[in-house]
Amino acid sequence: MTTRYCRGLLFGLMLFGVTGCFLSGPPEFDEVLGTRLATLPGHSSFDRLVAGSGPVLVYVGAAGIHRIDPTSGGAEVLVPAGRLPRSSLLGDQVVTSAAQMVSGPEGGSRLIILFDERTEGFRRRAGGVYSVNTRQDGVLRPLLDGVSAVRVSPGGRRIAYVRAGPEPGQDSLFVAPFDNGRVNTDQARHVAKGLPVVFSPDGSALVVDAGTFGTTLRRVVLPDDLSQASVEPLPSAPVSTDLRLRLQGQWSEEVGLRVAFRDTGRAETLRVWRADAETTRSVWTPPSSEQSSTTDLPRWAPRLAPDGSRRLAVWTRRCYEGGGFPCTRSRYTLWRVNPPTGEATPVARTGGGGVEEAAFTTTGSRLALLVRREGDTAVHLSAVR
């Protein structure tokens, strides 16, 4: 077969999304994963990795809840897998819908987790909220049930949670005092419809996604008397009319309020909206070879560094076989992006769809990630950059 004929045939078949079988064999994946800290039994696409102070990393998933020391490595069991709630609707798996680390008593850290506990009905996206003190005995303490989304303010003074409605756009958002690890539901107040995105540094305001089928960002002002909460528009905030944006928000004294998201309508360009400038800025567009189905990425939304450096992390995927969806052989690349310059540096790379999650350490200098390995989950830490 001549080169010209092969190229012509390849171009024709690309119209049908068939490309992999005509490439010159599977590539040798250049896996750059940094230091392996620990290996945990089992794996799930619902596993989470959370960075806390100390420094410490906490894994939540099929293997239970583990505390991991990034300096010495190794994993210490906080809560065995057998004690975690499971979703019988999703194959009796441990389904971690959300996980957030907040400041705890005496300088410790408290992990807030939302587990999916559905037994029937896909519309009822409800689960239970639990807390674990990462420096104590690892007791899993129930906080709330029948919740579909949760967010805790910095310092752990307030908690926002959602009671799912029967139809899209009918989710009710409540805010309650969160005192000494307990939710004061007697003082909880319904403040808006929608999903919590991010609290202000002092907990006096909350950005919510108030859209029904798309994304519409609003700010909820939260005075001491929560019954006086009010909803305000956010000028020039990003709006999606087709699907909810997969986004992450950050609100700090160093950089103010900003929201990062991928724009599927613009070649998956990474974009950042800043409240102080009331503008949305394109930060970085992945190379064309790395633009693939974003719904197949380990975590669709970009990650923001917590140290005020404005750095972001984002996954891309290059498909080698299968052409479209599903892609039978891929290479995933984790990029660290510097918005002021638009410079993107690959910090981790792996093939075979084995990546589950990534999280910045609290200093923002390194990224921790979960990688599937022959039925197990490996925790890696990237090099300092």
mmCIF file of C-alpha atoms in Angstrom:
data_model
loop_
_atom_site.group_PDB
_atom_site.id
_atom_site.type_symbol
_atom_site.label_atom_id
_atom_site.label_comp_id
_atom_site.label_asym_id
_atom_site.label_seq_id
_atom_site.Cartn_x
_atom_site.Cartn_y
_atom_site.Cartn_z
ATOM 1 C CA MET A 1 0.000 0.000 0.000
ATOM 2 C CA THR A 2 1.506 3.311 -1.047
ATOM 3 C CA THR A 3 1.850 6.218 1.337
ATOM 4 C CA ARG A 4 -0.453 8.367 -0.826
ATOM 5 C CA TYR A 5 -3.159 5.673 -0.932
ATOM 6 C CA CYS A 6 -2.916 5.057 2.804
ATOM 7 C CA ARG A 7 -3.247 8.752 3.548
ATOM 8 C CA GLY A 8 -6.289 9.047 1.312
ATOM 9 C CA LEU A 9 -7.941 6.042 2.867
ATOM 10 C CA LEU A 10 -7.119 7.313 6.338
ATOM 11 C CA PHE A 11 -8.671 10.696 5.587
ATOM 12 C CA GLY A 12 -11.872 9.061 4.339
ATOM 13 C CA LEU A 13 -12.236 6.810 7.336
ATOM 14 C CA MET A 14 -11.623 9.686 9.743
ATOM 15 C CA LEU A 15 -15.063 10.939 8.767
ATOM 16 C CA PHE A 16 -16.412 7.917 10.598
ATOM 17 C CA GLY A 17 -14.126 8.332 13.602
ATOM 18 C CA VAL A 18 -11.936 5.337 12.689
ATOM 19 C CA THR A 19 -8.250 6.159 12.899
ATOM 20 C CA GLY A 20 -6.483 3.967 15.419
ATOM 21 C CA CYS A 21 -5.942 0.866 13.253
ATOM 22 C CA PHE A 22 -3.994 2.828 10.631
ATOM 23 C CA LEU A 23 -1.485 4.382 13.001
ATOM 24 C CA SER A 24 1.974 2.866 13.111
ATOM 25 C CA GLY A 25 1.268 0.674 16.151
ATOM 26 C CA PRO A 26 0.485 1.711 19.708
ATOM 27 C CA PRO A 27 2.803 4.395 21.103
ATOM 28 C CA GLU A 28 5.250 3.845 23.887
ATOM 29 C CA PHE A 29 3.742 5.948 26.637
ATOM 30 C CA ASP A 30 6.207 8.227 28.359
ATOM 31 C CA GLU A 31 4.822 7.948 31.879
ATOM 32 C CA VAL A 32 5.969 10.767 34.116
ATOM 33 C CA LEU A 33 4.260 10.321 37.439
ATOM 34 C CA GLY A 34 6.718 11.617 40.033
ATOM 35 C CA THR A 35 7.213 9.847 43.347
ATOM 36 C CA ARG A 36 4.944 6.974 44.326
ATOM 37 C CA LEU A 37 3.805 7.537 47.904
ATOM 38 C CA ALA A 38 1.495 4.606 48.496
ATOM 39 C CA THR A 39 -0.460 1.797 46.850
ATOM 40 C CA LEU A 40 -4.009 1.055 48.009
ATOM 41 C CA PRO A 41 -6.131 -2.010 47.191
ATOM 42 C CA GLY A 42 -8.933 -1.657 44.672
ATOM 43 C CA HIS A 43 -10.020 1.346 42.668
ATOM 44 C CA SER A 44 -13.106 3.246 41.603
ATOM 45 C CA SER A 45 -13.844 6.165 39.321
ATOM 46 C CA PHE A 46 -15.460 7.808 42.372
ATOM 47 C CA ASP A 47 -12.227 7.916 44.417
ATOM 48 C CA ARG A 48 -11.094 11.324 45.690
ATOM 49 C CA LEU A 49 -7.805 12.830 46.826
ATOM 50 C CA VAL A 50 -7.844 15.885 49.102
ATOM 51 C CA ALA A 51 -4.934 18.043 50.267
ATOM 52 C CA GLY A 52 -4.928 19.296 53.831
ATOM 53 C CA SER A 53 -2.623 21.238 56.116
ATOM 54 C CA GLY A 54 0.290 19.651 57.851
ATOM 55 C CA PRO A 55 0.997 18.815 55.020
ATOM 56 C CA VAL A 56 -1.210 15.772 54.573
ATOM 57 C CA LEU A 57 -3.097 14.058 51.768
ATOM 58 C CA VAL A 58 -6.298 12.145 52.380
ATOM 59 C CA TYR A 59 -7.631 9.474 50.039
ATOM 60 C CA VAL A 60 -11.360 8.610 50.091
ATOM 61 C CA GLY A 61 -12.662 5.732 48.040
ATOM 62 C CA ALA A 62 -12.926 2.001 47.471
ATOM 63 C CA ALA A 63 -10.050 1.286 49.882
ATOM 64 C CA GLY A 64 -11.548 3.352 52.723
ATOM 65 C CA ILE A 65 -10.169 6.649 54.049
ATOM 66 C CA HIS A 66 -6.383 6.899 54.331
ATOM 67 C CA ARG A 67 -4.050 9.618 55.576
ATOM 68 C CA ILE A 68 -0.881 9.926 53.490
ATOM 69 C CA ASP A 69 2.287 11.793 54.456
ATOM 70 C CA PRO A 70 3.811 13.389 51.318
ATOM 71 C CA THR A 71 7.222 13.534 53.019
ATOM 72 C CA SER A 72 7.674 9.966 54.208
ATOM 73 C CA GLY A 73 5.059 8.218 52.063
ATOM 74 C CA GLY A 74 2.930 5.325 53.180
ATOM 75 C CA ALA A 75 -0.773 5.293 54.021
ATOM 76 C CA GLU A 76 -2.414 5.137 57.433
ATOM 77 C CA VAL A 77 -5.988 3.862 57.623
ATOM 78 C CA LEU A 78 -8.412 6.339 59.162
ATOM 79 C CA VAL A 79 -11.644 4.550 58.305
ATOM 80 C CA PRO A 80 -11.705 1.003 56.840
ATOM 81 C CA ALA A 81 -13.629 0.499 53.608
ATOM 82 C CA GLY A 82 -16.169 -1.709 55.355
ATOM 83 C CA ARG A 83 -17.394 1.215 57.450
ATOM 84 C CA LEU A 84 -18.121 3.549 54.537
ATOM 85 C CA PRO A 85 -21.661 4.114 53.217
ATOM 86 C CA ARG A 86 -22.433 2.563 49.846
ATOM 87 C CA SER A 87 -24.849 3.160 47.004
ATOM 88 C CA SER A 88 -26.799 0.036 46.119
ATOM 89 C CA LEU A 89 -28.132 1.875 43.069
ATOM 90 C CA LEU A 90 -24.562 2.059 41.729
ATOM 91 C CA GLY A 91 -23.475 -1.497 42.306
ATOM 92 C CA ASP A 92 -22.943 -1.275 46.071
ATOM 93 C CA GLN A 93 -19.909 0.933 45.488
ATOM 94 C CA VAL A 94 -18.392 3.608 47.709
ATOM 95 C CA VAL A 95 -19.437 6.701 45.747
ATOM 96 C CA THR A 96 -17.727 9.883 46.931
ATOM 97 C CA SER A 97 -19.735 12.797 45.545
ATOM 98 C CA ALA A 98 -17.686 15.526 47.269
ATOM 99 C CA ALA A 99 -14.796 15.852 49.705
ATOM 100 C CA GLN A 100 -13.431 19.019 51.308
ATOM 101 C CA MET A 101 -10.838 19.658 54.009
ATOM 102 C CA VAL A 102 -11.548 22.434 56.518
ATOM 103 C CA SER A 103 -9.810 23.690 59.638
ATOM 104 C CA GLY A 104 -10.612 21.667 62.733
ATOM 105 C CA PRO A 105 -10.161 22.099 66.470
ATOM 106 C CA GLU A 106 -6.699 22.767 67.890
ATOM 107 C CA GLY A 107 -5.196 23.387 64.464
ATOM 108 C CA GLY A 108 -6.225 19.997 63.083
ATOM 109 C CA SER A 109 -8.149 19.263 59.912
ATOM 110 C CA ARG A 110 -11.649 17.952 59.449
ATOM 111 C CA LEU A 111 -12.608 16.142 56.262
ATOM 112 C CA ILE A 112 -16.188 16.721 55.092
ATOM 113 C CA ILE A 113 -17.471 14.017 52.745
ATOM 114 C CA LEU A 114 -20.693 13.556 50.805
ATOM 115 C CA PHE A 115 -21.388 9.899 50.010
ATOM 116 C CA ASP A 116 -24.035 8.853 47.511
ATOM 117 C CA GLU A 117 -26.403 6.529 49.381
ATOM 118 C CA ARG A 118 -29.128 6.117 46.792
ATOM 119 C CA THR A 119 -31.071 2.898 46.725
ATOM 120 C CA GLU A 120 -33.416 3.770 43.865
ATOM 121 C CA GLY A 121 -34.306 6.576 41.508
ATOM 122 C CA PHE A 122 -31.719 8.475 39.473
ATOM 123 C CA ARG A 123 -33.483 11.787 40.081
ATOM 124 C CA ARG A 124 -32.955 11.515 43.807
ATOM 125 C CA ARG A 125 -29.280 12.461 43.891
ATOM 126 C CA ALA A 126 -29.224 12.221 47.662
ATOM 127 C CA GLY A 127 -26.631 11.014 50.108
ATOM 128 C CA GLY A 128 -25.225 11.529 53.560
ATOM 129 C CA VAL A 129 -22.696 14.102 54.754
ATOM 130 C CA TYR A 130 -20.058 12.874 57.216
ATOM 131 C CA SER A 131 -16.985 14.298 58.928
ATOM 132 C CA VAL A 132 -13.665 12.737 59.953
ATOM 133 C CA ASN A 133 -11.008 14.352 62.120
ATOM 134 C CA THR A 134 -7.797 13.503 60.291
ATOM 135 C CA ARG A 135 -5.650 13.744 63.429
ATOM 136 C CA GLN A 136 -7.756 11.613 65.736
ATOM 137 C CA ASP A 137 -9.139 8.093 65.693
ATOM 138 C CA GLY A 138 -10.865 8.345 62.320
ATOM 139 C CA VAL A 139 -14.442 8.076 63.560
ATOM 140 C CA LEU A 140 -16.921 8.679 60.737
ATOM 141 C CA ARG A 141 -19.499 11.091 62.194
ATOM 142 C CA PRO A 142 -22.830 11.650 60.390
ATOM 143 C CA LEU A 143 -23.842 15.287 59.889
ATOM 144 C CA LEU A 144 -26.732 15.379 57.397
ATOM 145 C CA ASP A 145 -28.755 13.043 55.209
ATOM 146 C CA GLY A 146 -30.815 13.503 52.060
ATOM 147 C CA VAL A 147 -28.237 15.931 50.599
ATOM 148 C CA SER A 148 -27.138 16.258 46.962
ATOM 149 C CA ALA A 149 -24.359 18.880 47.297
ATOM 150 C CA VAL A 150 -22.354 20.407 50.144
ATOM 151 C CA ARG A 151 -19.757 23.136 50.738
ATOM 152 C CA VAL A 152 -18.161 24.389 53.970
ATOM 153 C CA SER A 153 -16.869 27.925 54.479
ATOM 154 C CA PRO A 154 -13.153 28.534 55.163
ATOM 155 C CA GLY A 155 -12.545 28.058 58.862
ATOM 156 C CA GLY A 156 -15.584 25.804 59.088
ATOM 157 C CA ARG A 157 -18.037 28.376 60.463
ATOM 158 C CA ARG A 158 -20.892 27.707 58.020
ATOM 159 C CA ILE A 159 -22.090 24.850 55.866
ATOM 160 C CA ALA A 160 -24.153 25.081 52.668
ATOM 161 C CA TYR A 161 -26.099 22.044 51.528
ATOM 162 C CA VAL A 162 -28.700 21.198 48.921
ATOM 163 C CA ARG A 163 -31.923 19.257 49.224
ATOM 164 C CA ALA A 164 -32.596 17.926 45.735
ATOM 165 C CA GLY A 165 -35.922 18.792 44.135
ATOM 166 C CA PRO A 166 -37.942 16.457 41.917
ATOM 167 C CA GLU A 167 -37.079 18.424 38.765
ATOM 168 C CA PRO A 168 -34.027 20.368 37.462
ATOM 169 C CA GLY A 169 -33.899 23.880 38.875
ATOM 170 C CA GLN A 170 -35.840 22.932 42.008
ATOM 171 C CA ASP A 171 -32.852 22.191 44.237
ATOM 172 C CA SER A 172 -33.132 24.125 47.517
ATOM 173 C CA LEU A 173 -29.932 25.542 48.998
ATOM 174 C CA PHE A 174 -29.696 25.905 52.775
ATOM 175 C CA VAL A 175 -26.990 27.518 54.930
ATOM 176 C CA ALA A 176 -26.547 26.623 58.606
ATOM 177 C CA PRO A 177 -24.044 27.376 61.381
ATOM 178 C CA PHE A 178 -21.346 24.708 61.661
ATOM 179 C CA ASP A 179 -20.240 24.802 65.293
ATOM 180 C CA ASN A 180 -17.516 22.518 66.653
ATOM 181 C CA GLY A 181 -18.164 19.870 64.034
ATOM 182 C CA ARG A 182 -21.971 19.936 64.370
ATOM 183 C CA VAL A 183 -24.576 21.312 61.971
ATOM 184 C CA ASN A 184 -27.094 23.543 63.720
ATOM 185 C CA THR A 185 -30.107 22.607 61.596
ATOM 186 C CA ASP A 186 -32.451 24.561 63.897
ATOM 187 C CA GLN A 187 -30.872 27.755 62.545
ATOM 188 C CA ALA A 188 -30.617 26.561 58.937
ATOM 189 C CA ARG A 189 -32.194 28.878 56.388
ATOM 190 C CA HIS A 190 -33.237 28.386 52.787
ATOM 191 C CA VAL A 191 -31.247 31.062 50.936
ATOM 192 C CA ALA A 192 -31.548 30.275 47.215
ATOM 193 C CA LYS A 193 -32.225 27.744 44.494
ATOM 194 C CA GLY A 194 -29.136 26.181 43.006
ATOM 195 C CA LEU A 195 -25.788 24.613 43.847
ATOM 196 C CA PRO A 196 -22.990 26.036 46.042
ATOM 197 C CA VAL A 197 -19.782 26.927 44.193
ATOM 198 C CA VAL A 198 -17.510 28.757 46.646
ATOM 199 C CA PHE A 199 -17.685 30.714 49.927
ATOM 200 C CA SER A 200 -16.002 34.051 50.544
ATOM 201 C CA PRO A 201 -12.942 33.884 52.858
ATOM 202 C CA ASP A 202 -14.958 35.020 55.889
ATOM 203 C CA GLY A 203 -18.093 33.043 55.059
ATOM 204 C CA SER A 204 -20.225 36.175 54.617
ATOM 205 C CA ALA A 205 -21.108 35.411 50.984
ATOM 206 C CA LEU A 206 -21.564 32.388 48.749
ATOM 207 C CA VAL A 207 -21.444 32.024 44.976
ATOM 208 C CA VAL A 208 -24.155 29.680 43.669
ATOM 209 C CA ASP A 209 -25.036 28.209 40.309
ATOM 210 C CA ALA A 210 -28.687 29.160 40.030
ATOM 211 C CA GLY A 211 -29.227 27.884 36.493
ATOM 212 C CA THR A 212 -31.918 25.362 35.579
ATOM 213 C CA PHE A 213 -30.517 23.629 32.487
ATOM 214 C CA GLY A 214 -27.506 25.902 32.075
ATOM 215 C CA THR A 215 -25.159 27.783 34.368
ATOM 216 C CA THR A 216 -26.106 31.119 35.919
ATOM 217 C CA LEU A 217 -23.847 32.373 38.714
ATOM 218 C CA ARG A 218 -25.231 34.484 41.549
ATOM 219 C CA ARG A 219 -23.884 35.797 44.848
ATOM 220 C CA VAL A 220 -25.780 35.155 48.082
ATOM 221 C CA VAL A 221 -25.018 37.686 50.819
ATOM 222 C CA LEU A 222 -25.048 35.971 54.230
ATOM 223 C CA PRO A 223 -25.379 38.324 57.238
ATOM 224 C CA ASP A 224 -25.203 37.037 60.807
ATOM 225 C CA ASP A 225 -28.971 36.628 60.714
ATOM 226 C CA LEU A 226 -29.307 34.078 57.903
ATOM 227 C CA SER A 227 -33.011 34.863 57.531
ATOM 228 C CA GLN A 228 -31.911 38.185 55.993
ATOM 229 C CA ALA A 229 -29.837 36.538 53.221
ATOM 230 C CA SER A 230 -30.190 38.139 49.790
ATOM 231 C CA VAL A 231 -29.264 37.141 46.235
ATOM 232 C CA GLU A 232 -27.334 39.475 43.917
ATOM 233 C CA PRO A 233 -26.290 39.208 40.260
ATOM 234 C CA LEU A 234 -22.626 38.797 39.353
ATOM 235 C CA PRO A 235 -21.870 41.197 36.470
ATOM 236 C CA SER A 236 -20.286 39.557 33.433
ATOM 237 C CA ALA A 237 -20.166 36.120 35.078
ATOM 238 C CA PRO A 238 -19.876 33.215 32.609
ATOM 239 C CA VAL A 239 -23.179 31.750 31.442
ATOM 240 C CA SER A 240 -23.767 28.418 29.719
ATOM 241 C CA THR A 241 -27.144 27.896 28.052
ATOM 242 C CA ASP A 242 -26.735 24.279 26.911
ATOM 243 C CA LEU A 243 -25.119 22.323 29.758
ATOM 244 C CA ARG A 244 -23.951 23.135 33.267
ATOM 245 C CA LEU A 245 -20.380 24.347 33.260
ATOM 246 C CA ARG A 246 -17.970 21.980 34.990
ATOM 247 C CA LEU A 247 -16.222 24.672 36.968
ATOM 248 C CA GLN A 248 -14.214 25.356 40.093
ATOM 249 C CA GLY A 249 -14.356 28.550 42.076
ATOM 250 C CA GLN A 250 -11.800 30.179 44.336
ATOM 251 C CA TRP A 251 -12.295 33.159 46.617
ATOM 252 C CA SER A 252 -9.311 34.390 48.576
ATOM 253 C CA GLU A 253 -7.966 37.656 49.894
ATOM 254 C CA GLU A 254 -4.913 37.313 47.628
ATOM 255 C CA VAL A 255 -6.658 36.888 44.263
ATOM 256 C CA GLY A 256 -10.297 37.758 45.000
ATOM 257 C CA LEU A 257 -13.138 35.790 43.435
ATOM 258 C CA ARG A 258 -12.477 33.832 40.265
ATOM 259 C CA VAL A 259 -14.024 30.872 38.493
ATOM 260 C CA ALA A 260 -12.115 28.565 36.140
ATOM 261 C CA PHE A 261 -13.805 26.376 33.518
ATOM 262 C CA ARG A 262 -13.311 24.691 30.165
ATOM 263 C CA ASP A 263 -15.136 26.166 27.204
ATOM 264 C CA THR A 264 -16.268 23.266 25.034
ATOM 265 C CA GLY A 265 -17.472 25.700 22.398
ATOM 266 C CA ARG A 266 -13.972 27.126 21.965
ATOM 267 C CA ALA A 267 -11.695 24.130 21.461
ATOM 268 C CA GLU A 268 -11.814 23.299 25.176
ATOM 269 C CA THR A 269 -10.044 26.554 25.985
ATOM 270 C CA LEU A 270 -9.274 27.058 29.654
ATOM 271 C CA ARG A 271 -10.972 30.276 30.762
ATOM 272 C CA VAL A 272 -11.011 32.258 33.995
ATOM 273 C CA TRP A 273 -13.619 34.760 35.118
ATOM 274 C CA ARG A 274 -12.521 37.390 37.636
ATOM 275 C CA ALA A 275 -15.095 39.274 39.675
ATOM 276 C CA ASP A 276 -12.894 42.300 40.326
ATOM 277 C CA ALA A 277 -12.340 42.900 36.606
ATOM 278 C CA GLU A 278 -15.819 41.675 35.588
ATOM 279 C CA THR A 279 -14.210 39.889 32.647
ATOM 280 C CA THR A 280 -13.702 36.355 31.355
ATOM 281 C CA ARG A 281 -10.233 35.721 29.948
ATOM 282 C CA SER A 282 -8.992 32.863 27.809
ATOM 283 C CA VAL A 283 -5.920 31.448 29.522
ATOM 284 C CA TRP A 284 -4.785 28.471 27.468
ATOM 285 C CA THR A 285 -5.968 26.316 24.580
ATOM 286 C CA PRO A 286 -4.728 22.704 24.484
ATOM 287 C CA PRO A 287 -2.828 21.531 21.391
ATOM 288 C CA SER A 288 -5.238 20.232 18.754
ATOM 289 C CA SER A 289 -3.939 16.677 19.222
ATOM 290 C CA GLU A 290 -4.892 16.878 22.916
ATOM 291 C CA GLN A 291 -8.464 18.035 22.347
ATOM 292 C CA SER A 292 -10.733 15.090 22.938
ATOM 293 C CA SER A 293 -14.015 14.284 24.646
ATOM 294 C CA THR A 294 -13.868 16.220 27.911
ATOM 295 C CA THR A 295 -16.495 14.007 29.504
ATOM 296 C CA ASP A 296 -13.979 11.154 29.411
ATOM 297 C CA LEU A 297 -11.318 13.050 31.342
ATOM 298 C CA PRO A 298 -10.473 12.057 34.929
ATOM 299 C CA ARG A 299 -11.795 15.325 36.307
ATOM 300 C CA TRP A 300 -13.442 17.588 33.766
ATOM 301 C CA ALA A 301 -13.095 20.838 35.712
ATOM 302 C CA PRO A 302 -9.690 22.525 36.147
ATOM 303 C CA ARG A 303 -8.045 22.695 39.561
ATOM 304 C CA LEU A 304 -6.924 25.954 41.160
ATOM 305 C CA ALA A 305 -3.842 26.189 43.369
ATOM 306 C CA PRO A 306 -4.790 27.205 46.930
ATOM 307 C CA ASP A 307 -1.718 29.367 47.559
ATOM 308 C CA GLY A 308 -2.804 32.516 45.706
ATOM 309 C CA SER A 309 -0.348 31.904 42.842
ATOM 310 C CA ARG A 310 -3.214 31.822 40.268
ATOM 311 C CA ARG A 311 -1.838 28.558 38.860
ATOM 312 C CA LEU A 312 -4.235 25.950 37.512
ATOM 313 C CA ALA A 313 -4.052 22.273 36.671
ATOM 314 C CA VAL A 314 -6.018 20.664 33.874
ATOM 315 C CA TRP A 315 -6.131 17.252 32.175
ATOM 316 C CA THR A 316 -6.088 16.667 28.427
ATOM 317 C CA ARG A 317 -6.452 13.438 26.494
ATOM 318 C CA ARG A 318 -4.890 12.281 23.244
ATOM 319 C CA CYS A 319 -6.686 9.404 21.553
ATOM 320 C CA TYR A 320 -4.588 6.862 19.668
ATOM 321 C CA GLU A 321 -7.155 4.157 18.946
ATOM 322 C CA GLY A 322 -10.891 4.318 18.528
ATOM 323 C CA GLY A 323 -10.969 7.769 16.979
ATOM 324 C CA GLY A 324 -13.842 9.216 18.939
ATOM 325 C CA PHE A 325 -16.074 7.790 21.641
ATOM 326 C CA PRO A 326 -15.180 5.440 23.121
ATOM 327 C CA CYS A 327 -11.453 5.857 22.771
ATOM 328 C CA THR A 328 -9.814 2.476 23.305
ATOM 329 C CA ARG A 329 -6.259 3.713 23.830
ATOM 330 C CA SER A 330 -5.396 7.124 25.227
ATOM 331 C CA ARG A 331 -2.670 9.145 26.809
ATOM 332 C CA TYR A 332 -3.668 11.546 29.573
ATOM 333 C CA THR A 333 -1.518 14.587 30.340
ATOM 334 C CA LEU A 334 -1.788 16.762 33.436
ATOM 335 C CA TRP A 335 -0.744 20.347 32.744
ATOM 336 C CA ARG A 336 0.172 23.116 35.132
ATOM 337 C CA VAL A 337 -0.946 26.432 33.645
ATOM 338 C CA ASN A 338 0.259 29.905 34.619
ATOM 339 C CA PRO A 339 -2.587 32.293 33.634
ATOM 340 C CA PRO A 340 -0.547 35.539 33.610
ATOM 341 C CA THR A 341 1.761 34.161 30.892
ATOM 342 C CA GLY A 342 -0.366 31.419 29.339
ATOM 343 C CA GLU A 343 2.523 29.005 29.778
ATOM 344 C CA ALA A 344 1.523 25.350 30.227
ATOM 345 C CA THR A 345 3.924 22.690 31.493
ATOM 346 C CA PRO A 346 3.162 18.952 31.490
ATOM 347 C CA VAL A 347 3.766 17.599 34.989
ATOM 348 C CA ALA A 348 2.345 14.078 34.692
ATOM 349 C CA ARG A 349 1.493 11.713 31.865
ATOM 350 C CA THR A 350 -0.005 8.278 31.769
ATOM 351 C CA GLY A 351 -1.716 5.983 29.304
ATOM 352 C CA GLY A 352 -4.575 3.537 29.269
ATOM 353 C CA GLY A 353 -7.148 5.703 31.045
ATOM 354 C CA GLY A 354 -5.625 4.901 34.409
ATOM 355 C CA VAL A 355 -5.809 8.343 36.003
ATOM 356 C CA GLU A 356 -8.583 9.109 38.469
ATOM 357 C CA GLU A 357 -7.892 12.366 40.280
ATOM 358 C CA ALA A 358 -5.395 15.165 40.914
ATOM 359 C CA ALA A 359 -5.104 17.773 43.658
ATOM 360 C CA PHE A 360 -2.710 20.605 44.424
ATOM 361 C CA THR A 361 -0.828 20.425 47.693
ATOM 362 C CA THR A 362 -1.538 23.334 50.041
ATOM 363 C CA THR A 363 1.645 25.135 48.952
ATOM 364 C CA GLY A 364 0.632 24.910 45.285
ATOM 365 C CA SER A 365 4.109 23.676 44.304
ATOM 366 C CA ARG A 366 3.195 20.037 43.670
ATOM 367 C CA LEU A 367 0.304 17.953 42.417
ATOM 368 C CA ALA A 368 -0.825 14.655 43.882
ATOM 369 C CA LEU A 369 -2.658 12.183 41.669
ATOM 370 C CA LEU A 370 -4.365 8.799 41.753
ATOM 371 C CA VAL A 371 -3.422 6.207 39.117
ATOM 372 C CA ARG A 372 -4.976 2.789 38.561
ATOM 373 C CA ARG A 373 -2.434 -0.023 38.587
ATOM 374 C CA GLU A 374 -3.576 -3.627 37.898
ATOM 375 C CA GLY A 375 -6.613 -3.410 40.135
ATOM 376 C CA ASP A 376 -4.941 -1.202 42.757
ATOM 377 C CA THR A 377 -4.700 2.569 43.223
ATOM 378 C CA ALA A 378 -1.309 4.264 43.397
ATOM 379 C CA VAL A 379 -0.846 7.730 44.925
ATOM 380 C CA HIS A 380 1.860 9.774 43.203
ATOM 381 C CA LEU A 381 3.358 13.189 43.894
ATOM 382 C CA SER A 382 4.773 15.320 41.089
ATOM 383 C CA ALA A 383 8.171 16.983 41.252
ATOM 384 C CA VAL A 384 8.461 20.502 42.697
ATOM 385 C CA ARG A 385 8.087 23.150 39.954
#
